[in-house]
Backbone as a chain_set.jsonl record, in Angstrom:
{"seq": "MAFPCKNCIERHTDCWSTCPKYQAEKEKSQAVLDARKKYYGEVSDFIVDIARAKKRMRKRK", "coords": {"N": [[13.884, -13.295, -6.912], [15.822, -10.973, -5.564], [17.027, -11.556, -1.942], [17.24, -9.95, 0.819], [19.309, -11.056, 2.536], [21.8, -12.377, 1.553], [24.971, -12.266, 2.528], [24.463, -10.46, 4.907], [25.813, -8.716, 7.797], [23.846, -9.045, 9.908], [22.939, -11.345, 10.197], [21.18, -14.485, 11.317], [20.416, -17.658, 12.72], [17.491, -17.445, 13.161], [16.54, -14.944, 12.105], [15.109, -14.375, 10.123], [12.503, -14.527, 10.82], [12.187, -11.913, 12.618], [13.537, -9.655, 11.262], [13.05, -7.051, 9.978], [13.919, -5.953, 7.347], [14.205, -8.182, 5.737], [11.376, -9.376, 6.071], [9.895, -6.52, 4.436], [10.866, -7.335, 2.128], [9.946, -10.091, 1.655], [7.308, -9.401, 2.026], [6.677, -8.214, -0.611], [7.415, -9.856, -2.429], [5.651, -11.836, -1.788], [3.274, -10.379, -3.025], [3.568, -10.075, -5.708], [3.737, -13.146, -6.405], [0.991, -13.393, -5.592], [0.017, -11.599, -7.452], [0.514, -12.744, -10.069], [-0.723, -15.582, -9.794], [-3.16, -14.962, -9.7], [-3.495, -13.621, -12.564], [-2.377, -16.043, -14.097], [-4.133, -17.652, -13.306], [-6.768, -16.427, -14.335], [-6.242, -16.882, -17.36], [-5.933, -19.582, -17.209], [-8.614, -20.182, -17.299], [-9.972, -19.422, -19.492], [-8.693, -20.481, -21.264], [-9.731, -23.219, -20.596], [-12.232, -22.417, -21.054], [-11.928, -22.026, -24.24], [-11.187, -24.909, -25.01], [-13.315, -26.409, -23.755], [-15.208, -25.062, -25.984], [-14.347, -25.948, -28.175], [-14.908, -28.619, -27.684], [-17.515, -29.143, -27.815], [-18.078, -28.196, -30.025], [-17.145, -30.5, -31.971], [-18.737, -32.306, -30.765], [-21.451, -31.605, -32.082], [-21.297, -32.468, -34.701]], "CA": [[13.799, -12.103, -6.284], [16.971, -11.448, -4.003], [16.457, -11.402, -0.478], [18.45, -9.065, 1.279], [20.075, -11.769, 3.825], [22.855, -12.725, 1.447], [26.196, -11.081, 2.41], [23.941, -9.401, 5.677], [26.748, -9.002, 8.69], [23.52, -9.102, 11.527], [22.527, -12.34, 9.755], [21.525, -15.313, 12.829], [19.954, -18.86, 12.386], [16.045, -16.991, 13.019], [16.422, -13.587, 11.758], [13.993, -14.101, 9.356], [11.649, -14.141, 11.649], [12.449, -10.532, 13.304], [14.182, -9.289, 10.131], [12.335, -5.859, 8.832], [14.4, -5.853, 5.951], [13.501, -9.709, 5.464], [9.494, -8.684, 6.408], [9.3, -5.952, 3.568], [10.632, -8.333, 0.679], [8.571, -10.661, 1.822], [5.375, -8.929, 1.502], [6.995, -7.638, -2.235], [7.423, -11.029, -3.04], [4.301, -12.747, -1.797], [2.569, -9.438, -3.579], [4.0, -10.411, -7.087], [3.347, -14.223, -6.272], [-0.191, -13.283, -5.555], [-0.436, -11.318, -8.907], [0.596, -14.248, -10.944], [-1.886, -16.513, -9.546], [-4.635, -14.079, -10.468], [-2.989, -13.696, -13.727], [-2.718, -17.495, -14.476], [-5.572, -17.879, -12.988], [-7.77, -16.207, -15.653], [-5.931, -17.399, -18.337], [-6.068, -20.831, -17.616], [-9.939, -20.35, -17.125], [-10.37, -19.117, -20.815], [-7.767, -22.007, -21.951], [-10.702, -24.134, -20.204], [-13.446, -22.258, -22.298], [-11.878, -22.516, -25.288], [-11.296, -26.473, -24.93], [-14.969, -26.724, -23.695], [-16.433, -25.042, -26.899], [-13.95, -26.892, -29.28], [-15.101, -30.47, -27.802], [-19.171, -28.966, -28.162], [-18.367, -27.839, -31.579], [-16.65, -31.317, -32.157], [-19.918, -33.28, -30.808], [-22.205, -31.098, -32.856], [-20.834, -32.467, -36.431]], "C": [[15.394, -12.162, -5.209], [16.782, -10.953, -2.879], [17.682, -10.496, -0.047], [19.769, -9.678, 2.62], [21.377, -11.72, 3.013], [23.776, -11.463, 1.864], [25.541, -10.018, 3.999], [24.869, -9.879, 6.799], [25.407, -8.894, 10.188], [22.423, -10.693, 11.108], [22.783, -13.601, 10.827], [20.742, -16.27, 11.973], [18.53, -18.678, 12.432], [15.942, -15.773, 12.718], [15.394, -13.271, 10.987], [12.533, -13.953, 9.694], [11.342, -12.674, 12.394], [12.927, -9.868, 12.656], [13.607, -8.171, 9.48], [12.785, -5.942, 7.318], [14.099, -6.761, 5.334], [11.654, -9.5, 5.391], [9.275, -7.857, 5.071], [9.669, -6.983, 2.356], [9.771, -9.366, 0.906], [7.286, -10.582, 1.153], [5.658, -8.384, -0.111], [6.739, -8.749, -2.972], [6.632, -11.834, -3.04], [2.777, -11.483, -2.502], [2.532, -9.621, -5.137], [3.595, -11.878, -7.208], [1.464, -14.427, -6.682], [-0.901, -12.638, -7.064], [-0.615, -12.451, -10.288], [-0.292, -15.079, -10.999], [-2.81, -16.068, -10.122], [-4.58, -14.326, -12.286], [-3.223, -15.48, -14.708], [-3.96, -18.201, -14.055], [-6.822, -17.992, -14.07], [-7.281, -16.453, -16.715], [-6.147, -18.864, -18.841], [-7.556, -21.151, -17.823], [-10.36, -20.153, -18.618], [-9.368, -19.908, -21.377], [-8.938, -23.174, -21.677], [-11.873, -23.922, -21.476], [-13.315, -22.469, -23.522], [-12.238, -24.122, -26.048], [-12.935, -26.862, -25.253], [-15.648, -26.411, -24.813], [-15.598, -25.616, -28.283], [-14.564, -28.184, -29.006], [-17.195, -29.938, -28.228], [-19.208, -28.914, -29.674], [-17.88, -29.602, -32.014], [-17.913, -32.431, -31.662], [-20.971, -32.549, -31.681], [-22.18, -31.605, -34.135], [-21.227, -33.808, -36.237]], "O": [[15.839, -13.027, -4.455], [16.33, -9.811, -2.804], [18.805, -10.429, -0.546], [20.64, -9.097, 3.268], [22.253, -11.062, 3.575], [23.587, -10.257, 1.705], [26.093, -8.936, 4.201], [24.953, -11.09, 7.002], [25.826, -8.708, 11.331], [21.374, -10.973, 11.689], [23.903, -13.902, 11.238], [20.398, -15.997, 10.823], [17.935, -19.576, 11.835], [14.906, -15.332, 13.217], [14.796, -12.196, 11.025], [11.637, -13.418, 9.041], [10.177, -12.42, 12.702], [13.033, -8.829, 13.307], [13.635, -8.263, 8.253], [12.045, -5.984, 6.336], [13.642, -6.508, 4.219], [11.003, -9.561, 4.349], [8.415, -8.391, 4.37], [8.746, -7.413, 1.664], [8.764, -9.433, 0.202], [6.592, -11.175, 0.328], [4.644, -8.163, -0.772], [6.015, -8.76, -3.968], [6.555, -12.647, -3.962], [1.58, -11.76, -2.425], [1.515, -9.326, -5.763], [2.984, -12.044, -8.264], [0.871, -15.122, -7.506], [-1.933, -13.012, -7.621], [-1.504, -12.763, -11.081], [-0.76, -15.432, -12.081], [-3.357, -16.666, -11.049], [-5.342, -14.965, -13.013], [-3.984, -15.825, -15.612], [-4.546, -19.171, -14.536], [-7.506, -18.927, -14.487], [-8.164, -16.166, -17.524], [-6.378, -19.332, -19.956], [-7.867, -22.188, -18.411], [-11.274, -20.912, -18.94], [-9.497, -19.701, -22.583], [-9.059, -24.039, -22.544], [-12.267, -24.672, -22.369], [-14.231, -23.004, -24.147], [-12.975, -24.475, -26.969], [-13.544, -27.302, -26.229], [-16.642, -27.098, -25.049], [-16.199, -25.703, -29.353], [-14.787, -28.916, -29.97], [-17.888, -30.643, -28.961], [-20.063, -29.408, -30.409], [-18.848, -29.961, -32.684], [-17.955, -33.47, -32.321], [-21.578, -33.499, -32.174], [-23.099, -31.202, -34.848], [-21.18, -34.607, -37.173]]}, "num_chains": 1, "name": "protein.A"}
């Protein structure tokens, strides 16, 4: 994601804490990160379940 800070004429040392453009972009970025965490958490749970099932199948033989 490209934040609006690059080439911003109002940019200064601590502007990220007060800049409304940066804050809006940060919220969008955080929403995307949260969605990715949720998705990959569900996928990894599914993969773990498959691995456990395979392990149980091997033990039964």
